[in-house]
Amino acid sequence: MHILLTGGSGFIGSNFVRFALESRADLSITNLDALTYSGNPENLADIEHDKRYRFVHGDIKDLDLCTRLLGEVDAVVHMAAESHVDRSIIDGRPFVETNVLGTQTLLDAARRNNFKGRFVHVSTDEVFGDLPLDQPELKFHEKLPLKPSSPYSASKAASDMVVHAYHHTFGLNVSVTNCSNNFGPYQFPEKVIPLFVTNLIEGKKVPLYGDGRNVRDWLHVVDHCEAVLAVLEKGKAGQTYCIGGNNERSNLELTHTILELMGKGKEMIQPVTDRLGHDRRYAIDPRKIESELGWKPTRSAWPGALEQTIKWYVDHERWWRRVKSGAYREYYQKQYGNR
Ligand code: NAD
Ligand code: TDX
């Protein structure tokens, strides 16, 4: 199977390339990525000469390019997006442009090709809004209406709806995944875990938003990649699959665990003003994907998986220092020009 993966140079995409090529001998991947600020070909430096991997520098909003590429592949895994909530609060426009218009462009390219292959749209649990802290029995599931709160999650919810509409109207063979917070190697250090870990290595404090009681359901990125592959191979057209780690932690608990694992004291916590419209709690009920597709997380056990992730950032200091300083951009500007 030849997959068109969008956003393969980002955090989840690069982990997906590595995981999918390692676990399926008959699979090849074309990675279409615009190399925005979070796209870093260094994430795949060990793969770039693999005969089963091809990189195409381009934008999912380019209909002609997407049409050509869709004509060459058997399946699509769509991950390209603007992905950071705080950035969407500063400027929502790129979120609507890439996440909504980009997704629609890709779907139009599929229509132009009369594409019959599987198309997995990778989305987030944030499309369901948030849950209260005092009702732990409530979790997100596939039958809930979409009720996004941030400009990021609104753009992802819109893209999910466009994807479902293209299935309903044109019969495209699409499935949508809604996954909880990922952690692991190669995450851009604007997201809370790599930001806090790398700050602490640098001797800086960690900025904890608000009262720190907000809860996230943490899943190791390779567990997410395995779930996406399961949906690609076994999922049903028109269906949504919620993916989570059964691993709810408040930001305070997460921060205290990171401090403990890194041998740092609580004085390294810097309480800061809360994020605007900060969602309180995310939690996934993963029973559908577990029972229908036989997927279960096996790499997310806490705190071992967090400890391994911290070790990865300790061992890959050159990688994140180049990302934090912006130096990583020179690498691909030389090869692919300025963007
Ligand atoms: P990321 O920001 O690390 O990577 C995004 C990638 O998309 C980058 O390589 C970027 O260059 C590329 N891209 C952006 N705009 C593009 C465009 N117009 N054309 C082509 N490529 C473009 O993000 P991530 O954390 O790896 O997230 C990947 C996907 O998974 C996103 O769709 C996100 O909404 C979803 N998701 C993320 C999480 C999480 O915890 N990180 C959880 C659930 C779902
Ligand atoms: O500096 C910080 N301090 C802080 O307290 C940052 C960056 C975050 N936080 C808090 C906000 C959240 O409650 O930590 C929690 C996690 O924040 P992020 O890492 O920004 O993730 P989140 O906003 O939960 O969204 C993530 O999960 C769902 C991804 O960025 C999305 O792409 C994904 O869809």
PDB file of C-alpha atoms in Angstrom, residues 85-281:
ATOM      1  CA  VAL A  85      -4.143  26.249  20.852  1.00  0.00           C
ATOM      2  CA  ASP A  86      -2.166  29.270  22.162  1.00  0.00           C
ATOM      3  CA  ARG A  87      -1.168  30.282  18.622  1.00  0.00           C
ATOM      4  CA  SER A  88      -4.816  30.058  17.536  1.00  0.00           C
ATOM      5  CA  ILE A  89      -5.732  32.513  20.311  1.00  0.00           C
ATOM      6  CA  ILE A  90      -3.166  34.988  18.957  1.00  0.00           C
ATOM      7  CA  ASP A  91      -4.196  34.523  15.295  1.00  0.00           C
ATOM      8  CA  GLY A  92      -6.938  32.155  14.159  1.00  0.00           C
ATOM      9  CA  ARG A  93      -6.613  32.790  10.430  1.00  0.00           C
ATOM     10  CA  PRO A  94      -3.931  30.211   9.524  1.00  0.00           C
ATOM     11  CA  PHE A  95      -6.009  27.668  11.446  1.00  0.00           C
ATOM     12  CA  VAL A  96      -9.058  28.179   9.263  1.00  0.00           C
ATOM     13  CA  GLU A  97      -6.909  28.353   6.126  1.00  0.00           C
ATOM     14  CA  THR A  98      -4.967  25.127   6.705  1.00  0.00           C
ATOM     15  CA  ASN A  99      -7.302  23.048   8.847  1.00  0.00           C
ATOM     16  CA  VAL A 100     -10.547  23.864   7.036  1.00  0.00           C
ATOM     17  CA  LEU A 101      -9.650  24.978   3.503  1.00  0.00           C
ATOM     18  CA  GLY A 102      -6.648  22.637   3.347  1.00  0.00           C
ATOM     19  CA  THR A 103      -8.767  19.652   4.315  1.00  0.00           C
ATOM     20  CA  GLN A 104     -11.446  20.582   1.812  1.00  0.00           C
ATOM     21  CA  THR A 105      -8.799  20.936  -0.920  1.00  0.00           C
ATOM     22  CA  LEU A 106      -7.507  17.444  -0.186  1.00  0.00           C
ATOM     23  CA  LEU A 107     -11.052  16.084  -0.322  1.00  0.00           C
ATOM     24  CA  ASP A 108     -11.663  17.867  -3.639  1.00  0.00           C
ATOM     25  CA  ALA A 109      -8.456  16.307  -4.981  1.00  0.00           C
ATOM     26  CA  ALA A 110      -9.861  12.913  -3.948  1.00  0.00           C
ATOM     27  CA  ARG A 111     -13.109  13.668  -5.805  1.00  0.00           C
ATOM     28  CA  ARG A 112     -11.228  14.785  -8.920  1.00  0.00           C
ATOM     29  CA  ASN A 113      -9.486  11.383  -8.921  1.00  0.00           C
ATOM     30  CA  ASN A 114     -12.661   9.454  -8.157  1.00  0.00           C
ATOM     31  CA  PHE A 115     -10.513   8.161  -5.307  1.00  0.00           C
ATOM     32  CA  LYS A 116     -11.783   4.874  -3.831  1.00  0.00           C
ATOM     33  CA  GLY A 117      -8.985   4.263  -1.308  1.00  0.00           C
ATOM     34  CA  ARG A 118      -9.167   4.737   2.470  1.00  0.00           C
ATOM     35  CA  PHE A 119      -8.849   8.335   3.736  1.00  0.00           C
ATOM     36  CA  VAL A 120      -8.173   8.831   7.453  1.00  0.00           C
ATOM     37  CA  HIS A 121      -8.650  12.330   8.813  1.00  0.00           C
ATOM     38  CA  VAL A 122      -6.653  12.760  12.044  1.00  0.00           C
ATOM     39  CA  SER A 123      -8.442  15.061  14.464  1.00  0.00           C
ATOM     40  CA  THR A 124      -8.553  15.892  18.144  1.00  0.00           C
ATOM     41  CA  ASP A 125     -10.715  15.279  21.215  1.00  0.00           C
ATOM     42  CA  GLU A 126     -10.897  19.070  21.636  1.00  0.00           C
ATOM     43  CA  VAL A 127     -13.720  19.172  19.058  1.00  0.00           C
ATOM     44  CA  PHE A 128     -16.074  17.961  21.834  1.00  0.00           C
ATOM     45  CA  GLY A 129     -15.402  21.003  24.041  1.00  0.00           C
ATOM     46  CA  ASP A 130     -14.587  20.234  27.660  1.00  0.00           C
ATOM     47  CA  LEU A 131     -15.821  18.197  30.633  1.00  0.00           C
ATOM     48  CA  PRO A 132     -16.439  19.245  34.245  1.00  0.00           C
ATOM     49  CA  LEU A 133     -13.886  18.339  36.932  1.00  0.00           C
ATOM     50  CA  ASP A 134     -16.552  17.138  39.374  1.00  0.00           C
ATOM     51  CA  GLN A 135     -18.145  14.447  37.165  1.00  0.00           C
ATOM     52  CA  PRO A 136     -15.336  11.948  36.469  1.00  0.00           C
ATOM     53  CA  GLU A 137     -17.811   9.462  34.958  1.00  0.00           C
ATOM     54  CA  LEU A 138     -18.346  11.773  31.939  1.00  0.00           C
ATOM     55  CA  LYS A 139     -16.041  11.115  28.972  1.00  0.00           C
ATOM     56  CA  PHE A 140     -15.927  12.040  25.288  1.00  0.00           C
ATOM     57  CA  HIS A 141     -17.363   9.452  22.893  1.00  0.00           C
ATOM     58  CA  GLU A 142     -18.280   9.175  19.209  1.00  0.00           C
ATOM     59  CA  LYS A 143     -21.967  10.076  19.608  1.00  0.00           C
ATOM     60  CA  LEU A 144     -21.421  13.466  21.255  1.00  0.00           C
ATOM     61  CA  PRO A 145     -22.176  16.631  19.279  1.00  0.00           C
ATOM     62  CA  LEU A 146     -19.178  18.809  18.404  1.00  0.00           C
ATOM     63  CA  LYS A 147     -18.847  21.815  20.728  1.00  0.00           C
ATOM     64  CA  PRO A 148     -15.354  23.285  20.264  1.00  0.00           C
ATOM     65  CA  SER A 149     -14.137  26.211  22.379  1.00  0.00           C
ATOM     66  CA  SER A 150     -10.838  27.522  20.947  1.00  0.00           C
ATOM     67  CA  PRO A 151     -10.153  28.818  17.437  1.00  0.00           C
ATOM     68  CA  TYR A 152      -7.946  25.720  16.992  1.00  0.00           C
ATOM     69  CA  SER A 153     -10.614  23.234  18.013  1.00  0.00           C
ATOM     70  CA  ALA A 154     -13.288  25.131  16.049  1.00  0.00           C
ATOM     71  CA  SER A 155     -11.177  24.777  12.900  1.00  0.00           C
ATOM     72  CA  LYS A 156     -10.641  21.055  13.574  1.00  0.00           C
ATOM     73  CA  ALA A 157     -14.374  20.547  14.238  1.00  0.00           C
ATOM     74  CA  ALA A 158     -15.174  22.316  10.963  1.00  0.00           C
ATOM     75  CA  SER A 159     -12.733  20.044   9.136  1.00  0.00           C
ATOM     76  CA  ASP A 160     -14.300  16.941  10.739  1.00  0.00           C
ATOM     77  CA  MET A 161     -17.711  18.075   9.512  1.00  0.00           C
ATOM     78  CA  VAL A 162     -16.453  18.731   5.976  1.00  0.00           C
ATOM     79  CA  VAL A 163     -14.913  15.237   5.934  1.00  0.00           C
ATOM     80  CA  HIS A 164     -18.193  13.631   7.066  1.00  0.00           C
ATOM     81  CA  ALA A 165     -20.091  15.700   4.483  1.00  0.00           C
ATOM     82  CA  TYR A 166     -17.848  14.387   1.684  1.00  0.00           C
ATOM     83  CA  HIS A 167     -18.592  10.848   2.811  1.00  0.00           C
ATOM     84  CA  HIS A 168     -22.334  11.508   2.991  1.00  0.00           C
ATOM     85  CA  THR A 169     -22.552  13.439  -0.284  1.00  0.00           C
ATOM     86  CA  PHE A 170     -19.923  11.796  -2.496  1.00  0.00           C
ATOM     87  CA  GLY A 171     -19.367   8.419  -0.794  1.00  0.00           C
ATOM     88  CA  LEU A 172     -15.677   9.026  -0.085  1.00  0.00           C
ATOM     89  CA  ASN A 173     -14.147   6.204   1.961  1.00  0.00           C
ATOM     90  CA  VAL A 174     -13.246   8.385   4.946  1.00  0.00           C
ATOM     91  CA  SER A 175     -12.936   7.809   8.700  1.00  0.00           C
ATOM     92  CA  VAL A 176     -12.233  10.431  11.363  1.00  0.00           C
ATOM     93  CA  THR A 177     -10.099   9.916  14.492  1.00  0.00           C
ATOM     94  CA  ASN A 178     -10.447  12.115  17.585  1.00  0.00           C
ATOM     95  CA  CYS A 179      -7.425  11.619  19.830  1.00  0.00           C
ATOM     96  CA  SER A 180      -6.416  12.949  23.230  1.00  0.00           C
ATOM     97  CA  ASN A 181      -3.130  14.721  24.117  1.00  0.00           C
ATOM     98  CA  ASN A 182      -0.024  13.029  22.734  1.00  0.00           C
ATOM     99  CA  PHE A 183       3.455  12.951  24.251  1.00  0.00           C
ATOM    100  CA  GLY A 184       6.751  11.444  23.114  1.00  0.00           C
ATOM    101  CA  PRO A 185       9.818  12.167  20.949  1.00  0.00           C
ATOM    102  CA  TYR A 186      10.017  15.033  18.406  1.00  0.00           C
ATOM    103  CA  GLN A 187       7.187  17.138  19.890  1.00  0.00           C
ATOM    104  CA  PHE A 188       7.614  20.844  19.155  1.00  0.00           C
ATOM    105  CA  PRO A 189       8.674  22.485  22.466  1.00  0.00           C
ATOM    106  CA  GLU A 190       5.699  24.854  22.565  1.00  0.00           C
ATOM    107  CA  LYS A 191       3.485  22.008  23.892  1.00  0.00           C
ATOM    108  CA  VAL A 192       3.491  21.569  27.650  1.00  0.00           C
ATOM    109  CA  ILE A 193       5.631  18.432  28.184  1.00  0.00           C
ATOM    110  CA  PRO A 194       8.614  19.250  25.928  1.00  0.00           C
ATOM    111  CA  LEU A 195       8.400  22.927  26.961  1.00  0.00           C
ATOM    112  CA  PHE A 196       8.587  22.090  30.665  1.00  0.00           C
ATOM    113  CA  VAL A 197      11.275  19.401  30.291  1.00  0.00           C
ATOM    114  CA  THR A 198      13.560  21.524  28.110  1.00  0.00           C
ATOM    115  CA  ASN A 199      13.037  24.606  30.300  1.00  0.00           C
ATOM    116  CA  LEU A 200      14.129  22.597  33.335  1.00  0.00           C
ATOM    117  CA  ILE A 201      17.249  21.304  31.544  1.00  0.00           C
ATOM    118  CA  GLU A 202      18.040  24.955  30.706  1.00  0.00           C
ATOM    119  CA  GLY A 203      17.560  25.942  34.385  1.00  0.00           C
ATOM    120  CA  LYS A 204      14.392  27.948  33.568  1.00  0.00           C
ATOM    121  CA  LYS A 205      11.068  27.867  35.423  1.00  0.00           C
ATOM    122  CA  VAL A 206       7.926  26.233  34.000  1.00  0.00           C
ATOM    123  CA  PRO A 207       4.895  28.480  33.279  1.00  0.00           C
ATOM    124  CA  LEU A 208       1.828  26.774  34.740  1.00  0.00           C
ATOM    125  CA  TYR A 209      -1.440  28.308  33.520  1.00  0.00           C
ATOM    126  CA  GLY A 210      -4.128  29.346  36.025  1.00  0.00           C
ATOM    127  CA  ASP A 211      -4.786  27.048  38.989  1.00  0.00           C
ATOM    128  CA  GLY A 212      -3.173  24.033  37.254  1.00  0.00           C
ATOM    129  CA  ARG A 213      -6.270  21.888  37.870  1.00  0.00           C
ATOM    130  CA  ASN A 214      -7.061  21.405  34.152  1.00  0.00           C
ATOM    131  CA  VAL A 215      -6.997  17.733  33.177  1.00  0.00           C
ATOM    132  CA  ARG A 216      -5.672  16.066  30.015  1.00  0.00           C
ATOM    133  CA  ASP A 217      -5.770  12.362  28.973  1.00  0.00           C
ATOM    134  CA  TRP A 218      -2.167  11.559  27.967  1.00  0.00           C
ATOM    135  CA  LEU A 219      -1.367   9.030  25.214  1.00  0.00           C
ATOM    136  CA  HIS A 220       2.059   8.030  23.904  1.00  0.00           C
ATOM    137  CA  VAL A 221       2.419   9.167  20.290  1.00  0.00           C
ATOM    138  CA  VAL A 222       3.312   5.667  19.019  1.00  0.00           C
ATOM    139  CA  ASP A 223       0.100   4.289  20.568  1.00  0.00           C
ATOM    140  CA  HIS A 224      -1.722   6.993  18.584  1.00  0.00           C
ATOM    141  CA  CYS A 225       0.134   6.025  15.385  1.00  0.00           C
ATOM    142  CA  GLU A 226      -0.805   2.376  15.890  1.00  0.00           C
ATOM    143  CA  ALA A 227      -4.452   3.390  16.352  1.00  0.00           C
ATOM    144  CA  VAL A 228      -4.404   5.465  13.135  1.00  0.00           C
ATOM    145  CA  LEU A 229      -2.950   2.494  11.242  1.00  0.00           C
ATOM    146  CA  ALA A 230      -5.699   0.268  12.689  1.00  0.00           C
ATOM    147  CA  VAL A 231      -8.369   2.738  11.509  1.00  0.00           C
ATOM    148  CA  LEU A 232      -6.725   2.912   8.081  1.00  0.00           C
ATOM    149  CA  GLU A 233      -6.655  -0.865   7.715  1.00  0.00           C
ATOM    150  CA  LYS A 234      -9.826  -1.940   9.542  1.00  0.00           C
ATOM    151  CA  GLY A 235     -11.983   1.148  10.122  1.00  0.00           C
ATOM    152  CA  LYS A 236     -15.356   1.646   8.467  1.00  0.00           C
ATOM    153  CA  ALA A 237     -16.236   4.429   6.025  1.00  0.00           C
ATOM    154  CA  GLY A 238     -18.155   7.345   7.550  1.00  0.00           C
ATOM    155  CA  GLN A 239     -17.218   6.344  11.102  1.00  0.00           C
ATOM    156  CA  THR A 240     -15.524   8.285  13.886  1.00  0.00           C
ATOM    157  CA  TYR A 241     -13.087   6.634  16.322  1.00  0.00           C
ATOM    158  CA  CYS A 242     -12.153   8.210  19.674  1.00  0.00           C
ATOM    159  CA  ILE A 243      -8.599   7.403  20.812  1.00  0.00           C
ATOM    160  CA  GLY A 244      -7.344   7.908  24.368  1.00  0.00           C
ATOM    161  CA  GLY A 245      -4.938   6.621  26.979  1.00  0.00           C
ATOM    162  CA  ASN A 246      -7.207   6.103  30.020  1.00  0.00           C
ATOM    163  CA  ASN A 247      -4.607   8.336  31.592  1.00  0.00           C
ATOM    164  CA  GLU A 248      -6.123  11.509  33.065  1.00  0.00           C
ATOM    165  CA  ARG A 249      -3.714  13.835  34.866  1.00  0.00           C
ATOM    166  CA  SER A 250      -4.150  17.383  36.108  1.00  0.00           C
ATOM    167  CA  ASN A 251      -1.498  19.834  34.916  1.00  0.00           C
ATOM    168  CA  LEU A 252      -0.390  20.178  38.555  1.00  0.00           C
ATOM    169  CA  GLU A 253       0.094  16.416  38.866  1.00  0.00           C
ATOM    170  CA  LEU A 254       1.908  16.322  35.512  1.00  0.00           C
ATOM    171  CA  THR A 255       4.191  19.188  36.574  1.00  0.00           C
ATOM    172  CA  HIS A 256       4.971  17.651  39.972  1.00  0.00           C
ATOM    173  CA  THR A 257       5.807  14.307  38.333  1.00  0.00           C
ATOM    174  CA  ILE A 258       8.128  15.984  35.802  1.00  0.00           C
ATOM    175  CA  LEU A 259       9.850  17.918  38.608  1.00  0.00           C
ATOM    176  CA  GLU A 260      10.275  14.745  40.663  1.00  0.00           C
ATOM    177  CA  LEU A 261      11.583  12.672  37.734  1.00  0.00           C
ATOM    178  CA  MET A 262      14.077  15.440  36.904  1.00  0.00           C
ATOM    179  CA  GLY A 263      15.178  15.992  40.513  1.00  0.00           C
ATOM    180  CA  LYS A 264      13.877  19.599  40.647  1.00  0.00           C
ATOM    181  CA  GLY A 265      11.928  21.408  43.370  1.00  0.00           C
ATOM    182  CA  LYS A 266       8.481  23.050  43.329  1.00  0.00           C
ATOM    183  CA  GLU A 267      10.134  26.496  43.344  1.00  0.00           C
ATOM    184  CA  MET A 268      10.663  25.911  39.594  1.00  0.00           C
ATOM    185  CA  ILE A 269       6.897  26.366  39.028  1.00  0.00           C
ATOM    186  CA  GLN A 270       6.018  29.840  37.755  1.00  0.00           C
ATOM    187  CA  PRO A 271       2.229  30.383  38.046  1.00  0.00           C
ATOM    188  CA  VAL A 272       1.101  32.516  35.092  1.00  0.00           C
ATOM    189  CA  THR A 273      -2.164  34.024  33.822  1.00  0.00           C
ATOM    190  CA  ASP A 274      -4.582  31.396  32.579  1.00  0.00           C
ATOM    191  CA  ARG A 275      -5.065  30.617  28.860  1.00  0.00           C
ATOM    192  CA  LEU A 276      -8.157  32.436  27.508  1.00  0.00           C
ATOM    193  CA  GLY A 277     -11.167  30.090  27.411  1.00  0.00           C
ATOM    194  CA  HIS A 278      -8.995  27.280  28.875  1.00  0.00           C
ATOM    195  CA  ASP A 279     -10.814  23.926  28.520  1.00  0.00           C
ATOM    196  CA  ARG A 280     -11.124  22.291  31.954  1.00  0.00           C
ATOM    197  CA  ARG A 281     -10.948  18.571  31.292  1.00  0.00           C
TER     198      ARG A 281
END
